[in-house]
Coordinates of C-alpha atoms and ligand atoms in Angstrom, one line a residue:
X1 CA -20.5 -27.5 48.5
X2 CA -19.9 -24.5 46.4
X3 CA -18.5 -25.1 42.9
X4 CA -15.8 -22.4 43.0
X5 CA -14.4 -23.3 39.6
X6 CA -17.8 -22.9 38.1
X7 CA -18.2 -19.5 39.8
X8 CA -14.8 -18.4 38.4
X9 CA -15.9 -19.5 34.9
X10 CA -19.3 -17.9 35.1
X11 CA -18.3 -14.6 36.7
X12 CA -14.6 -14.4 35.8
X13 CA -11.8 -13.5 38.2
X14 CA -10.9 -11.8 40.4
X15 CA -14.1 -12.6 42.2
X16 CA -15.2 -12.2 45.8
X17 CA -17.5 -15.0 47.0
X18 CA -19.4 -14.8 50.3
X19 CA -21.2 -17.5 52.3
X20 CA -24.2 -15.8 53.9
X21 CA -25.0 -18.8 56.1
X22 CA -21.6 -18.4 57.7
X23 CA -22.4 -14.8 58.5
X24 CA -25.7 -15.9 60.0
X25 CA -23.9 -18.4 62.3
X26 CA -21.4 -15.7 63.4
X27 CA -24.1 -13.2 64.1
X28 CA -26.1 -15.7 66.1
X29 CA -23.0 -16.7 68.1
X30 CA -22.3 -13.2 69.3
X31 CA -25.9 -12.3 69.8
X32 CA -26.5 -15.4 71.8
X33 CA -23.4 -14.9 73.9
X34 CA -24.9 -11.7 75.3
X35 CA -28.4 -13.2 75.9
X36 CA -28.3 -12.5 79.6
X37 CA -28.7 -8.8 78.8
X38 CA -30.3 -6.4 76.4
X39 CA -27.9 -6.1 73.6
X40 CA -27.6 -4.6 70.1
X41 CA -25.1 -5.9 67.7
X42 CA -24.1 -3.1 65.4
X43 CA -22.2 -4.5 62.4
X44 CA -19.2 -2.3 61.5
X45 CA -19.9 -1.6 57.9
X46 CA -16.4 -0.7 57.0
X47 CA -15.4 -4.4 57.1
X48 CA -17.6 -5.1 54.0
X49 CA -20.1 -2.5 53.0
X50 CA -21.9 -4.3 50.1
X51 CA -25.6 -3.5 50.4
X52 CA -26.6 -7.2 50.1
X53 CA -24.3 -8.2 53.0
X54 CA -25.7 -5.3 55.1
X55 CA -29.2 -6.3 54.2
X56 CA -28.6 -9.9 55.1
X57 CA -27.4 -8.7 58.6
X58 CA -30.4 -6.4 58.8
X59 CA -32.8 -9.3 58.4
X60 CA -31.0 -11.0 61.4
X61 CA -31.7 -7.9 63.5
X62 CA -28.3 -6.3 63.2
X63 CA -27.7 -2.5 63.7
X64 CA -24.8 -0.7 62.0
X65 CA -21.7 1.1 63.2
X66 CA -20.8 3.7 60.6
X67 CA -17.7 5.8 60.1
X68 CA -18.9 8.2 57.5
X69 CA -22.3 9.6 56.4
X70 CA -21.9 7.5 53.3
X71 CA -22.0 4.4 55.5
X72 CA -25.0 5.8 57.3
X73 CA -26.8 6.1 54.0
X74 CA -25.8 2.6 53.0
X75 CA -27.1 1.2 56.3
X76 CA -30.4 3.0 55.8
X77 CA -30.6 1.9 52.2
X78 CA -29.9 -1.7 53.2
X79 CA -32.8 -1.7 55.6
X80 CA -31.2 -1.1 59.0
X81 CA -33.6 1.0 61.1
X82 CA -32.3 4.4 62.1
X83 CA -32.7 3.6 65.8
X84 CA -30.0 0.9 65.3
X85 CA -27.4 3.1 63.6
X86 CA -24.5 4.7 65.3
X87 CA -21.9 7.0 63.8
X88 CA -18.3 6.9 64.9
X89 CA -15.0 8.4 63.6
X90 CA -12.4 11.1 64.6
X91 CA -13.1 13.5 61.8
X92 CA -16.8 14.0 61.1
X93 CA -17.4 17.0 59.0
X94 CA -20.1 19.6 59.7
X95 CA -22.2 18.3 56.9
X96 CA -21.9 14.7 58.1
X97 CA -22.9 15.7 61.6
X98 CA -25.9 17.8 60.4
X99 CA -27.1 14.9 58.2
X100 CA -26.7 12.4 61.1
X101 CA -28.8 14.6 63.4
X102 CA -31.3 15.0 60.7
X103 CA -31.5 11.3 60.1
X104 CA -32.3 10.8 63.8
X105 CA -29.9 7.9 64.2
X106 CA -29.4 6.2 67.7
X107 CA -26.3 8.3 68.6
X108 CA -23.0 9.8 67.5
X109 CA -19.8 8.6 69.1
X110 CA -17.8 11.7 69.9
X111 CA -14.0 11.7 69.8
X112 CA -13.0 15.1 71.0
X113 CA -14.1 18.2 73.0
X114 CA -14.0 20.3 69.9
X115 CA -16.3 17.8 68.1
X116 CA -18.8 17.8 71.0
X117 CA -19.0 21.6 70.6
X118 CA -19.5 21.4 66.9
X119 CA -22.3 18.8 67.5
X120 CA -23.9 21.1 70.0
X121 CA -23.8 24.0 67.6
X122 CA -25.2 22.0 64.8
X123 CA -28.0 20.5 66.9
X124 CA -29.0 24.0 68.0
X125 CA -29.2 25.1 64.4
X126 CA -31.2 22.0 63.5
X127 CA -33.5 22.6 66.6
X128 CA -33.1 18.9 67.3
X129 CA -31.1 17.6 70.3
X130 CA -28.3 15.3 69.4
X131 CA -27.8 12.0 71.1
X132 CA -24.2 11.3 71.8
X133 CA -21.8 8.9 73.4
X134 CA -18.2 9.7 74.2
X135 CA -15.4 7.4 72.9
X136 CA -13.1 6.9 75.8
X137 CA -9.5 5.9 75.1
X138 CA -8.6 3.6 78.0
X139 CA -4.9 3.6 77.2
X140 CA -4.7 -0.2 77.1
X141 CA -2.4 -2.1 74.8
X142 CA -4.6 -4.4 72.7
X143 CA -1.6 -6.6 71.7
X144 CA -2.4 -6.5 68.0
X145 CA -0.7 -5.0 64.9
X146 CA 0.3 -1.4 65.6
X147 CA -1.7 -0.2 62.5
X148 CA -4.9 -1.6 64.0
X149 CA -4.4 -0.6 67.6
X150 CA -6.7 2.2 68.6
X151 CA -6.9 2.2 72.4
X152 CA -3.5 3.8 73.4
X153 CA -3.0 7.5 74.1
X154 CA -0.5 7.5 71.2
X155 CA -3.4 6.6 68.8
X156 CA -5.6 9.4 67.5
X157 CA -8.8 7.8 68.8
X158 CA -11.1 8.9 71.7
X159 CA -10.4 11.0 74.7
X160 CA -8.9 10.2 78.1
X161 CA -11.0 9.4 81.1
X162 CA -10.8 12.9 82.7
X163 CA -11.6 14.7 79.5
X164 CA -14.5 12.3 78.9
X165 CA -16.0 13.2 82.3
X166 CA -15.9 16.9 81.6
X167 CA -17.5 16.3 78.2
X168 CA -20.4 14.4 79.9
X169 CA -20.8 17.3 82.3
X170 CA -20.8 19.8 79.4
X171 CA -23.4 17.6 77.6
X172 CA -25.6 17.4 80.7
X173 CA -25.6 21.2 80.9
X174 CA -26.6 21.7 77.3
X175 CA -30.2 21.6 76.1
X176 CA -29.0 20.5 72.7
X177 CA -27.1 17.4 73.7
X178 CA -28.3 14.2 75.2
X179 CA -25.6 11.8 76.5
X180 CA -27.0 8.3 76.1
X181 CA -24.0 6.1 75.9
X182 CA -20.3 5.4 76.7
X183 CA -18.0 3.9 74.1
X184 CA -14.5 2.3 73.7
X185 CA -12.9 0.4 70.9
X186 CA -9.3 -0.6 71.5
X187 CA -8.3 -2.2 68.2
X188 CA -8.9 -4.8 65.6
X189 CA -8.0 -8.4 65.1
X190 CA -7.8 -8.9 68.9
X191 CA -6.8 -12.4 69.9
X192 CA -6.5 -11.9 73.7
X193 CA -9.4 -11.3 76.0
X194 CA -7.5 -9.6 78.8
X195 CA -7.0 -6.2 77.2
X196 CA -10.8 -6.1 76.4
X197 CA -11.6 -7.1 80.0
X198 CA -9.4 -4.4 81.4
X199 CA -10.8 -1.8 79.1
X200 CA -14.4 -2.8 80.0
X201 CA -13.6 -2.5 83.7
X202 CA -12.0 0.9 83.3
X203 CA -14.9 2.2 81.3
X204 CA -17.5 0.6 83.6
X205 CA -15.9 2.5 86.6
X206 CA -16.3 5.7 84.6
X207 CA -19.9 4.8 83.9
X208 CA -20.6 4.4 87.6
X209 CA -19.1 7.8 88.4
X210 CA -21.2 9.4 85.6
X211 CA -24.4 7.8 86.9
X212 CA -23.6 9.2 90.3
X213 CA -23.6 12.6 88.6
X214 CA -27.1 11.8 87.4
X215 CA -25.9 11.4 83.8
X216 CA -28.4 9.0 82.6
X217 CA -26.6 6.6 80.3
X218 CA -28.4 3.8 78.5
X219 CA -25.8 2.1 76.4
X220 CA -22.4 0.6 77.0
X221 CA -20.7 0.3 73.7
X222 CA -17.7 -2.1 73.7
X223 CA -16.6 -1.6 70.2
X224 CA -15.6 -4.4 67.9
X225 CA -12.2 -6.0 67.3
X226 CA -12.7 -9.7 67.9
X227 CA -10.2 -11.5 65.7
X228 CA -10.4 -14.4 63.3
X229 CA -7.9 -17.1 62.4
X230 CA -5.9 -16.2 59.3
X231 CA -3.1 -18.6 60.1
X232 CA -2.6 -19.9 63.6
X233 CA -3.8 -17.1 65.9
X234 CA -5.5 -17.9 69.1
X235 CA -9.1 -17.0 69.1
X236 CA -11.4 -15.1 71.5
X237 CA -14.5 -17.3 72.3
X238 CA -17.6 -15.2 71.9
X239 CA -19.2 -16.6 75.1
X240 CA -16.1 -15.8 77.2
X241 CA -15.9 -12.4 75.6
X242 CA -19.5 -11.7 76.6
X243 CA -18.8 -13.0 80.1
X244 CA -15.8 -10.7 80.5
X245 CA -18.0 -7.7 79.5
X246 CA -20.9 -8.7 81.6
X247 CA -18.6 -9.2 84.6
X248 CA -17.4 -5.6 84.2
X249 CA -20.9 -4.4 84.0
X250 CA -22.0 -5.7 87.3
X251 CA -24.4 -3.3 89.0
X252 CA -24.9 -1.2 85.8
X253 CA -28.3 -1.5 84.0
X254 CA -27.1 -0.7 80.5
X255 CA -27.8 -2.1 77.1
X256 CA -24.7 -3.6 75.6
X257 CA -23.7 -2.5 72.1
X258 CA -21.1 -4.5 70.3
X259 CA -19.6 -3.5 67.0
X260 CA -18.1 -6.5 65.3
X261 CA -16.9 -6.2 61.7
X262 CA -14.2 -8.8 60.9
X263 CA -15.7 -11.4 63.2
X264 CA -19.0 -11.4 61.3
X265 CA -17.8 -11.4 57.7
X266 CA -14.1 -12.2 57.6
X267 CA -14.2 -15.9 57.3
X268 CA -17.3 -15.8 55.1
X269 CA -15.5 -14.6 52.1
X270 CA -12.9 -15.8 49.6
X271 CA -11.2 -14.1 46.7
X272 CA -10.9 -16.3 43.6
X273 CA -8.1 -15.5 41.3
X274 CA -6.7 -17.0 38.1
X275 CA -3.0 -17.7 37.5
X276 CA -1.5 -15.7 34.6
X277 CA 2.1 -16.9 34.7
X278 CA 4.8 -18.5 36.7
X279 CA 8.3 -17.1 36.6
X280 CA 11.6 -17.6 38.2
X281 CA 14.1 -14.8 39.0
X282 CA 17.2 -16.8 39.8
X283 CA 16.1 -19.1 42.6
X284 CA 13.0 -17.2 43.4
X285 CA 9.6 -18.5 42.2
X286 CA 6.7 -16.2 41.5
X287 CA 3.1 -17.1 40.7
X288 CA 1.5 -14.1 39.0
X289 CA -2.2 -13.9 39.3
X290 CA -5.0 -11.6 38.1
X291 CA -5.8 -10.3 41.6
X292 CA -3.6 -7.7 43.1
X293 CA -3.1 -5.3 46.1
X294 CA -5.9 -3.1 44.8
X295 CA -8.3 -6.0 45.2
X296 CA -7.0 -7.2 48.6
X297 CA -4.8 -4.7 50.3
X298 CA -4.2 -6.4 53.6
X299 CA -1.0 -8.2 52.7
X300 CA 0.6 -5.0 51.4
X301 CA -0.8 -2.8 54.1
X302 CA -0.4 -4.9 57.3
X303 CA 1.8 -7.7 56.0
X304 CA -1.3 -9.8 56.7
X305 CA -1.3 -13.5 55.8
X306 CA -4.1 -15.2 53.9
X307 CA -4.1 -18.9 53.2
X308 CA -4.2 -19.8 49.6
X309 CA -5.7 -23.0 48.2
X310 CA -5.9 -24.4 44.7
X311 CA -9.4 -24.6 43.3
X312 CA -8.3 -26.0 39.9
X313 CA -5.0 -27.1 38.5
X314 CA -4.2 -28.5 35.1
X315 CA -1.0 -30.2 36.1
X316 CA -0.9 -33.6 37.7
X317 CA 2.4 -32.9 39.3
X318 CA 1.9 -32.4 43.1
X319 CA 5.5 -31.6 44.1
X320 CA 5.2 -28.3 46.1
X321 CA 7.8 -25.6 46.3
X322 CA 8.0 -22.2 47.9
X323 CA 6.8 -19.1 46.0
X324 CA 5.4 -15.6 46.3
X325 CA 1.9 -15.1 44.9
X326 CA 1.9 -11.6 43.3
X327 CA -0.4 -9.4 41.3
X328 CA 0.2 -7.4 38.1
X329 CA 0.5 -4.0 39.8
X330 CA 3.7 -2.0 39.4
X331 CA 4.7 -2.0 43.1
X332 CA 7.0 -4.4 44.9
X333 CA 4.5 -4.4 47.8
X334 CA 1.9 -6.0 45.4
X335 CA 1.8 -9.5 46.9
X336 CA -0.9 -11.7 48.2
X337 CA 1.3 -14.2 49.9
X338 CA 5.0 -14.7 50.5
X339 CA 7.0 -17.8 50.8
X340 CA 4.1 -20.2 50.7
X341 CA 4.2 -23.7 49.4
X342 CA 2.3 -24.5 46.2
X343 CA 2.4 -27.1 43.5
X344 CA 3.3 -26.2 39.9
X345 CA 0.8 -23.8 38.4
X346 CA 0.1 -22.5 34.9
X347 CA -2.1 -20.0 33.1
X348 CA -5.8 -20.7 33.8
X349 CA -5.4 -22.5 37.1
X350 CA -7.6 -21.0 39.8
X351 CA -6.6 -20.2 43.4
X352 CA -8.7 -19.2 46.4
X353 CA -7.5 -16.6 48.9
X354 CA -9.2 -17.4 52.1
X355 CA -10.7 -15.3 54.9
X356 CA -11.1 -12.3 52.6
X357 CA -14.6 -11.3 53.6
X358 CA -13.5 -8.4 55.8
X359 CA -11.4 -5.4 54.7
X360 CA -11.1 -7.0 51.3
X361 CA -13.5 -5.4 48.8
X362 CA -14.2 -2.5 51.2
X363 CA -10.5 -1.4 50.8
X364 CA -10.3 -2.1 47.1
X365 CA -9.1 0.7 44.9
X366 CA -8.6 1.4 41.2
X367 CA -4.9 1.8 41.3
X368 CA -3.3 1.1 37.9
X369 CA -6.8 1.7 36.5
X370 CA -7.8 -1.8 37.5
X371 CA -11.5 -2.4 37.6
X372 CA -12.9 -3.5 40.9
X373 CA -13.9 -7.2 41.1
X374 CA -17.4 -8.6 41.0
X375 CA -19.0 -10.0 44.2
X376 CA -21.3 -13.0 44.6
X377 CA -23.1 -14.4 47.6
X378 CA -24.4 -17.9 48.2
X379 CA -26.9 -19.3 50.7
X380 CA -28.2 -22.9 50.6
X381 CA -27.0 -23.6 47.1
X382 CA -28.5 -20.4 45.7
X383 CA -25.8 -18.1 44.2
X384 CA -26.4 -14.4 43.5
X385 CA -24.4 -11.7 41.9
X386 CA -24.3 -8.9 44.4
X387 CA -22.0 -6.5 42.6
X388 CA -21.3 -6.3 38.9
X389 CA -17.7 -6.2 37.8
X390 CA -16.8 -2.6 37.2
X391 CA -16.4 -1.4 33.7
X392 CA -14.0 1.1 32.2
X393 CA -17.0 3.3 31.4
X394 CA -18.1 3.2 35.1
X395 CA -14.6 4.2 36.1
X396 CA -13.9 7.2 33.9
X397 CA -17.4 8.6 33.5
X398 CA -16.8 11.4 36.0
X399 CA -13.5 12.5 34.6
X400 CA -14.4 13.5 31.1
X401 CA -15.2 17.1 32.1
X402 CA -12.5 18.9 30.2
X403 CA -12.7 16.5 27.3
X404 CA -16.4 17.4 26.9
X405 CA -15.6 21.2 27.1
X406 CA -12.9 20.7 24.4
X407 CA -15.3 18.8 22.2
X408 CA -18.1 21.3 22.5
X409 CA -15.6 24.2 21.7
X410 CA -14.4 22.2 18.7
X411 CA -18.0 21.9 17.5
X412 CA -18.7 25.7 17.6
Ligands
PLP1 C1 -13.3 -0.7 62.7 C2 -14.2 -0.5 63.9 C3 -14.9 -1.6 64.3 C4 -14.9 -2.9 63.8 O1 -13.6 -3.5 64.0 P1 -13.4 -5.1 63.7 O2 -12.0 -5.3 64.1 O3 -13.7 -5.3 62.2 O4 -14.4 -5.8 64.5 C5 -15.8 -1.3 65.4 N1 -15.9 -0.1 65.9 C6 -15.2 1.0 65.5 C7 -15.4 2.3 66.2 C8 -14.3 0.8 64.5 O5 -13.6 1.8 64.1

């Protein structure tokens, strides 16, 4: 058992704490589910891009799904081999594309005709053919929160099936492009299998017709999106998920790529926070804590729910009442939980916000000049600091430009 109170004392709060053994279990569950086929699990870095977390996954054999050249660099730095790295995203800049080609990663997921032409041009300049895969938008409702749905035509992601076909033909006719894969990703925090199954079938049909055109695909990239349980959501079983994909792939000899983010790291992490005050506005009870929306944005951004448990409480009184748990930021949307039941709390008590391993620290900001939390990871009783708490010096060091000019003028 991890001594969370001791961690909070040692490293201060707010503090992210990750269980690496849990990440291992999740990785093995998904890898194992696909054992009937060749598969590559490409961890979606954006869920949690701490180098130590990526490195841990690298040691398990994971690849990386990156959405910026910065993430590609993180993946390489953390020890993920270049031939296991893919680069996705609707708005890659020329410089990002050029660097990705130069880095010789597995492939780029292309999201528009215009992007394909940019890639061709940049590959020609680099005198290095670019390996690509087209992200197809299957126009399927993933039945998740609208902000994390990506597989409908009304979302900005991917291209429709007809457009995809003409892009593959364009790539086939270009000496600078090599189409190696086909890709879809319909959304995040998916709790139903059916939309994924339908998407896989639609894209598999397209893959068949491309192979008939002698477009020699090798990879079938099914994206990520498997949900986790924040409160009482139903869950997609990894084995059934894999079966649904494998079923759709009947007759296609392709390596499966799967890009889970949240599924691998979401449940592994908690955010520890200390109570600062309790207050009542009329009948409304607020628990004010030292973590805020800048540390964990999901409640403010998606109205997401995270369970909260007490790690340490001074009071013996166990009578619970409803409250909002809120942070110190000057925004009404700065809450971590609404209308949850907690016992009386006072300054110094420690709370644990659960399932905060994905889209927690990776979305953290410095709003209100708050310093980003520290992160620790534990495995088999061994606890390691994996990111220092940010300091005010770290935060402002790149902003002092004019101040320095003024100072040196003053000195003349
Ligand atoms: C965000 C994203 C993922 C990971 O999504 P999860 O819901 O965290 O599994 C995978 N692939 C692409 C292209 C993404 O944008």
